Amino acid sequence: MEKRTLIIYTLIILLGCIFAVMSGYSQEDVTTVEDSAFEKKMRPGVPFLHDQHNEQAELDECNTCHHVYEDGKLVEYDSSEGQECSECHTINKGDNPISLVNIYHLQCKGCHQEKKAGPIMCSECHPR
Amino acid sequence: MHDIYNFVSGPLVWASFIIFFAGCLYRLISMAVLARKKDVFVYEYMSFKFGLRSILHWITPFGTVKWRKNPFFTIVTFTFHICIIFIPIFLSAHIILWKESWGVSWWYISDTAADVLTIVAIASCIFFLVRRIVLPEVKYLTSISDYVILAIVAAPFITGFWTYHQWPGFRIMGILHIIAGETMLAAIPFTRLIHMIFFPFTRGYMGSEFGAVRHAKDW
């Protein structure tokens, strides 16, 4: 193999590796709060830098937010990351989505009020 | 900001609702007592049939001579009153707060619709302001309190609009919006905004006297 061809192949493989690794990282990087149960949004979704938030809030346990309840009781050592909130907090298609909106608000605003830290007013989370 | 927000959206809400309901009740009772003391015939003449007939005419757009004579004013005043009652009750952001606090919710309008209606409400307030300044017959009857009342009513809509559009200082504006709403609610019993509660009685009485005594229309 010619030297030039070898360099080009190496570069392609290297770029491929970088791309693969980067895309893996970017999948981990949560930047907004999303839930497929919201068919159409009245207000823009909430920007949320997952890792940065947890670092700032000093959250180590996933299930502080990604909780699991069984028969109305918190299951202490179980957690639900990777699930959408609406998988448990179900709403039917065409239903008033306020109850689902409410559990998101309770989760974010509720904790912010409790800790007296973080945004609590509508427009602080829902940008225009 | 948390403390201020919690204060204006907690204790102050309670205070304004209590002042509103207790104040209106007090005004109703004291007016009823005053009427009995000063003019017993109010009770003599009060007629459900003639009262309701007059009220229905006056709450129907173009249902009275006065409404027909001032078509533009009629359109504005009806739209304005519908807006200021309708928007705060059926705004999604307000319903979310009811849901958070009491677990109750009801039908709501889209934010876009609310936005348009708010512009209409603010524009109506500007119309009423200009009308007071420009029309001699209205200016003659205008005192400072009329401007204050107008400002009290316009404030929640202006601050709400500002906050919703996230113009500079929207956080403070949001706090001011809550305070403005509470001020308006608490001001109702003690200003001429009390017409919200009194109108069925004042209009009802006029309708009764015109209908039962003078055998005439008051619309």
Coordinates of C-alpha atoms in Angstrom, one line a residue:
Chain A
M1 CA 0.0 0.0 0.0
E2 CA 1.2 3.4 -0.8
K3 CA 2.1 5.7 2.0
R4 CA -0.5 8.3 1.0
T5 CA -3.3 5.8 0.8
L6 CA -2.3 4.5 4.2
I7 CA -2.5 8.0 5.7
I8 CA -5.9 8.6 4.1
Y9 CA -7.3 5.3 5.4
T10 CA -5.9 6.0 8.9
L11 CA -7.5 9.5 8.8
I12 CA -10.9 8.1 7.8
I13 CA -10.8 5.5 10.5
L14 CA -9.8 8.1 13.1
L15 CA -12.6 10.5 12.0
G16 CA -15.0 7.6 12.2
C17 CA -13.9 6.8 15.7
I18 CA -14.2 10.4 16.8
F19 CA -17.6 10.6 15.3
A20 CA -18.8 7.4 17.0
V21 CA -17.5 8.5 20.4
M22 CA -18.9 12.0 20.0
S23 CA -22.3 10.8 19.0
G24 CA -22.3 8.4 21.9
Y25 CA -21.6 11.3 24.2
S26 CA -24.2 13.6 22.6
Q27 CA -26.9 10.9 23.2
E28 CA -26.1 11.1 26.9
D29 CA -26.3 14.8 26.9
V30 CA -29.8 15.7 27.9
T31 CA -30.5 19.4 27.0
T32 CA -34.3 19.7 27.2
V33 CA -37.2 18.2 29.1
E34 CA -39.2 16.2 26.6
D35 CA -42.2 13.9 26.8
S36 CA -43.9 12.4 23.8
A37 CA -47.2 12.5 25.5
F38 CA -47.4 16.2 24.9
E39 CA -48.9 16.2 21.4
K40 CA -48.6 19.9 20.8
K41 CA -46.9 22.3 23.1
M42 CA -48.5 25.6 24.2
R43 CA -45.2 26.9 25.6
P44 CA -41.7 26.0 24.3
G45 CA -40.1 23.0 26.0
V46 CA -37.8 23.6 29.0
P47 CA -34.1 23.8 28.3
F48 CA -32.5 21.5 30.8
L49 CA -28.8 20.6 31.0
H50 CA -29.1 17.4 32.9
D51 CA -25.5 17.0 34.1
Q52 CA -24.9 20.6 34.8
H53 CA -28.1 20.8 36.8
N54 CA -27.2 17.8 38.9
E55 CA -23.7 19.0 39.5
Q56 CA -25.0 22.4 40.6
A57 CA -27.8 20.9 42.7
E58 CA -25.4 18.3 44.1
L59 CA -27.6 15.4 43.1
D60 CA -25.9 12.1 43.1
E61 CA -28.8 9.6 43.3
C62 CA -30.7 9.1 40.0
N63 CA -33.9 8.3 41.8
T64 CA -34.1 11.7 43.5
C65 CA -35.9 12.6 40.3
H66 CA -36.4 9.3 38.5
H67 CA -38.4 7.9 41.3
V68 CA -40.5 4.7 41.3
Y69 CA -43.8 4.4 43.3
E70 CA -45.6 1.2 43.9
D71 CA -49.1 1.2 45.4
G72 CA -48.5 4.9 46.3
K73 CA -45.3 4.1 48.1
L74 CA -41.9 5.3 47.1
V75 CA -39.6 2.3 46.3
E76 CA -36.4 3.4 47.9
Y77 CA -33.7 1.7 45.9
D78 CA -35.5 1.5 42.5
S79 CA -35.1 4.1 39.8
S80 CA -36.7 4.9 36.5
E81 CA -34.2 6.7 34.3
G82 CA -34.8 6.2 30.6
Q83 CA -38.5 6.2 31.1
E84 CA -40.8 9.1 30.2
C85 CA -42.8 10.5 33.1
S86 CA -46.0 9.9 31.1
E87 CA -45.3 6.1 31.2
C88 CA -46.5 6.0 34.8
H89 CA -48.3 9.4 35.0
T90 CA -50.5 8.4 32.1
I91 CA -53.0 10.6 30.3
N92 CA -55.3 9.5 27.5
K93 CA -55.1 10.8 24.0
G94 CA -57.1 14.0 23.7
D95 CA -57.4 14.4 27.5
N96 CA -56.7 17.6 29.3
P97 CA -52.9 17.5 29.7
I98 CA -52.9 19.7 32.8
S99 CA -52.4 16.7 35.1
L100 CA -49.3 15.7 33.3
V101 CA -48.1 19.3 33.1
N102 CA -48.7 19.5 36.8
I103 CA -46.5 16.5 37.7
Y104 CA -43.6 18.1 35.8
H105 CA -44.2 21.3 37.6
L106 CA -44.3 19.5 40.9
Q107 CA -41.0 17.8 40.1
C108 CA -39.2 20.9 39.1
K109 CA -40.9 23.9 40.7
G110 CA -41.7 21.9 43.8
C111 CA -38.1 21.0 44.5
H112 CA -36.9 24.5 43.6
Q113 CA -39.3 26.0 46.1
E114 CA -38.4 23.5 48.7
K115 CA -34.6 24.2 48.3
K116 CA -35.2 27.9 47.5
A117 CA -33.0 27.5 44.5
G118 CA -33.7 27.5 40.8
P119 CA -36.4 29.0 38.6
I120 CA -40.0 29.0 39.8
M121 CA -41.9 31.5 37.6
C122 CA -43.4 30.5 34.2
S123 CA -41.1 32.4 32.0
E124 CA -38.0 31.4 33.9
C125 CA -38.3 27.9 32.5
H126 CA -40.4 28.3 29.4
P127 CA -38.4 30.7 27.2
R128 CA -39.8 32.4 24.1
Chain B
M1 CA -36.9 36.1 44.6
H2 CA -38.2 32.8 46.1
D3 CA -39.3 34.5 49.2
I4 CA -41.0 37.4 47.4
Y5 CA -42.7 35.0 44.9
N6 CA -43.9 32.7 47.7
F7 CA -45.2 35.7 49.6
V8 CA -47.1 37.3 46.8
S9 CA -48.4 33.9 45.5
G10 CA -49.3 32.6 48.9
P11 CA -50.4 34.8 51.8
L12 CA -51.2 37.8 49.6
V13 CA -53.5 35.7 47.4
W14 CA -55.4 34.6 50.5
A15 CA -55.6 38.2 51.7
S16 CA -56.9 39.5 48.5
F17 CA -59.6 36.8 48.1
I18 CA -60.7 37.2 51.7
I19 CA -60.9 41.0 51.3
F20 CA -62.8 40.5 48.0
F21 CA -65.4 38.2 49.4
A22 CA -65.8 39.6 52.8
G23 CA -65.7 43.2 51.4
C24 CA -68.4 42.4 48.8
L25 CA -70.5 40.8 51.5
Y26 CA -70.1 43.7 53.8
R27 CA -70.9 46.2 51.0
L28 CA -74.0 44.3 50.1
I29 CA -75.3 44.0 53.7
S30 CA -74.5 47.6 54.6
M31 CA -76.2 48.8 51.4
A32 CA -79.2 46.7 52.1
V33 CA -79.4 48.1 55.6
L34 CA -78.9 51.7 54.4
A35 CA -81.6 51.3 51.8
R36 CA -84.1 50.1 54.4
K37 CA -83.2 53.0 56.7
K38 CA -83.2 55.8 54.0
D39 CA -85.7 54.6 51.4
V40 CA -88.1 51.8 52.3
F41 CA -89.7 52.0 48.9
V42 CA -86.7 50.3 47.4
Y43 CA -88.0 47.1 48.9
E44 CA -91.6 48.0 48.1
Y45 CA -91.0 48.5 44.5
M46 CA -88.4 45.8 43.8
S47 CA -89.9 43.5 41.3
F48 CA -88.3 40.3 40.1
K49 CA -90.0 40.4 36.8
F50 CA -89.4 44.1 35.9
G51 CA -85.9 44.0 37.3
L52 CA -84.9 41.0 35.3
R53 CA -86.4 42.4 32.2
S54 CA -84.3 45.5 32.5
I55 CA -81.1 43.6 33.4
L56 CA -81.5 41.4 30.3
H57 CA -81.9 44.3 28.0
W58 CA -78.8 46.1 29.4
I59 CA -76.6 43.0 29.3
T60 CA -77.5 42.4 25.6
P61 CA -75.4 44.3 23.2
F62 CA -77.5 46.9 21.4
G63 CA -80.4 45.9 23.6
T64 CA -81.0 49.4 24.8
V65 CA -81.3 52.9 23.2
K66 CA -78.1 54.0 24.8
W67 CA -76.2 51.0 23.4
R68 CA -77.7 51.6 19.9
K69 CA -76.9 55.3 20.0
N70 CA -73.2 54.7 20.7
P71 CA -72.4 51.6 18.7
F72 CA -68.6 51.8 19.0
F73 CA -68.7 52.4 22.7
T74 CA -71.1 49.5 23.1
I75 CA -68.8 47.1 21.2
V76 CA -65.8 48.2 23.2
T77 CA -67.5 48.1 26.6
F78 CA -69.0 44.6 26.0
T79 CA -65.7 43.2 24.6
F80 CA -63.8 44.8 27.5
H81 CA -66.0 43.3 30.2
I82 CA -66.0 39.9 28.6
C83 CA -62.2 40.0 28.2
I84 CA -61.4 41.1 31.8
I85 CA -63.6 38.3 33.3
F86 CA -62.8 35.7 30.7
I87 CA -59.0 36.0 30.4
P88 CA -58.0 35.5 34.1
I89 CA -60.4 32.6 34.6
F90 CA -59.5 30.7 31.5
L91 CA -55.8 31.4 31.1
S92 CA -53.8 28.2 31.0
A93 CA -51.0 29.6 33.2
H94 CA -53.6 30.5 35.9
I95 CA -55.2 27.1 35.7
I96 CA -51.9 25.4 36.2
L97 CA -51.5 27.4 39.4
W98 CA -55.0 26.3 40.6
K99 CA -54.0 22.7 39.7
E100 CA -50.8 23.1 41.7
S101 CA -52.5 24.5 44.8
W102 CA -55.9 22.9 44.9
G103 CA -55.7 20.0 42.4
V104 CA -58.6 21.5 40.3
S105 CA -58.6 22.4 36.7
W106 CA -61.0 23.4 34.0
W107 CA -61.2 24.3 30.3
Y108 CA -58.7 26.9 29.2
I109 CA -58.0 29.0 26.1
S110 CA -54.8 28.8 24.1
D111 CA -52.0 31.3 25.0
T112 CA -52.3 32.8 21.5
A113 CA -56.0 33.5 22.0
A114 CA -55.2 34.9 25.5
D115 CA -52.6 37.1 23.9
V116 CA -55.0 38.6 21.4
L117 CA -57.7 39.1 24.0
T118 CA -55.2 40.8 26.3
I119 CA -54.3 43.3 23.6
V120 CA -58.1 43.9 23.1
A121 CA -58.4 44.5 26.9
I122 CA -55.5 46.9 27.0
A123 CA -56.7 48.8 23.9
S124 CA -60.1 49.1 25.5
C125 CA -58.6 50.6 28.6
I126 CA -56.8 53.1 26.4
F127 CA -60.1 53.9 24.6
F128 CA -61.8 54.5 28.0
L129 CA -58.9 56.8 29.0
V130 CA -59.0 58.8 25.8
R131 CA -62.8 59.0 26.1
R132 CA -62.6 60.5 29.6
I133 CA -60.1 63.1 28.4
V134 CA -61.7 64.0 25.1
L135 CA -65.5 63.9 25.6
P136 CA -66.6 67.0 27.5
E137 CA -69.7 65.3 29.0
V138 CA -67.5 62.5 30.4
K139 CA -64.7 64.7 31.4
Y140 CA -67.1 66.8 33.5
L141 CA -68.0 63.7 35.5
T142 CA -64.5 62.4 35.8
S143 CA -62.5 62.6 39.0
I144 CA -59.0 61.4 39.9
S145 CA -60.5 58.1 41.3
D146 CA -61.7 57.2 37.8
Y147 CA -58.2 57.3 36.5
V148 CA -57.0 55.3 39.4
I149 CA -59.7 52.7 38.9
L150 CA -58.8 52.5 35.2
A151 CA -55.1 52.0 36.1
I152 CA -56.0 49.3 38.7
V153 CA -57.9 47.4 36.0
A154 CA -55.4 47.9 33.2
A155 CA -52.3 47.0 35.4
P156 CA -52.8 43.2 35.6
F157 CA -53.2 43.0 31.8
I158 CA -50.2 45.2 31.0
T159 CA -47.9 43.5 33.5
G160 CA -49.2 40.0 32.4
F161 CA -48.6 40.8 28.7
W162 CA -45.1 42.1 29.6
T163 CA -44.3 39.0 31.6
Y164 CA -45.7 36.6 29.0
H165 CA -43.6 38.2 26.2
Q166 CA -40.5 38.2 28.5
W167 CA -39.6 41.7 27.8
P168 CA -36.7 43.1 29.9
G169 CA -37.3 42.9 33.6
F170 CA -40.0 40.2 33.2
R171 CA -39.2 38.6 36.5
I172 CA -40.0 41.7 38.5
M173 CA -43.0 42.3 36.1
G174 CA -44.3 38.8 37.0
I175 CA -44.2 39.7 40.6
L176 CA -45.9 43.0 39.9
H177 CA -48.5 41.2 37.8
I178 CA -49.5 39.0 40.8
I179 CA -49.6 42.1 43.0
A180 CA -51.6 44.0 40.4
G181 CA -54.2 41.2 40.2
E182 CA -54.5 41.0 43.9
T183 CA -54.8 44.8 44.1
M184 CA -57.7 44.7 41.6
L185 CA -59.5 42.0 43.5
A186 CA -59.1 43.7 46.8
A187 CA -60.1 47.1 45.3
I188 CA -63.5 45.8 43.9
P189 CA -65.4 46.1 47.2
F190 CA -64.1 49.6 48.1
T191 CA -64.2 51.4 44.7
R192 CA -66.8 51.8 42.0
L193 CA -65.6 48.5 40.7
I194 CA -68.3 47.3 43.1
H195 CA -70.7 47.7 40.2
M196 CA -69.6 44.1 39.5
I197 CA -71.7 43.1 42.5
F198 CA -74.2 45.9 42.6
F199 CA -75.4 46.1 39.0
P200 CA -78.1 43.5 39.3
F201 CA -79.6 45.5 42.2
T202 CA -79.2 49.0 40.9
R203 CA -80.3 48.1 37.4
G204 CA -82.9 45.8 38.9
Y205 CA -84.4 48.6 41.0
M206 CA -84.5 51.0 38.1
G207 CA -86.2 48.4 36.0
S208 CA -88.7 47.8 38.8
E209 CA -89.5 51.4 39.3
F210 CA -89.8 52.2 35.6
G211 CA -91.8 49.0 34.9
A212 CA -94.1 48.7 37.9
V213 CA -94.6 52.4 38.9
R214 CA -94.1 54.5 35.8
H215 CA -95.1 51.7 33.4
A216 CA -92.2 52.7 31.2
K217 CA -89.1 51.2 29.7
D218 CA -85.7 52.0 31.1
W219 CA -83.7 50.8 28.1

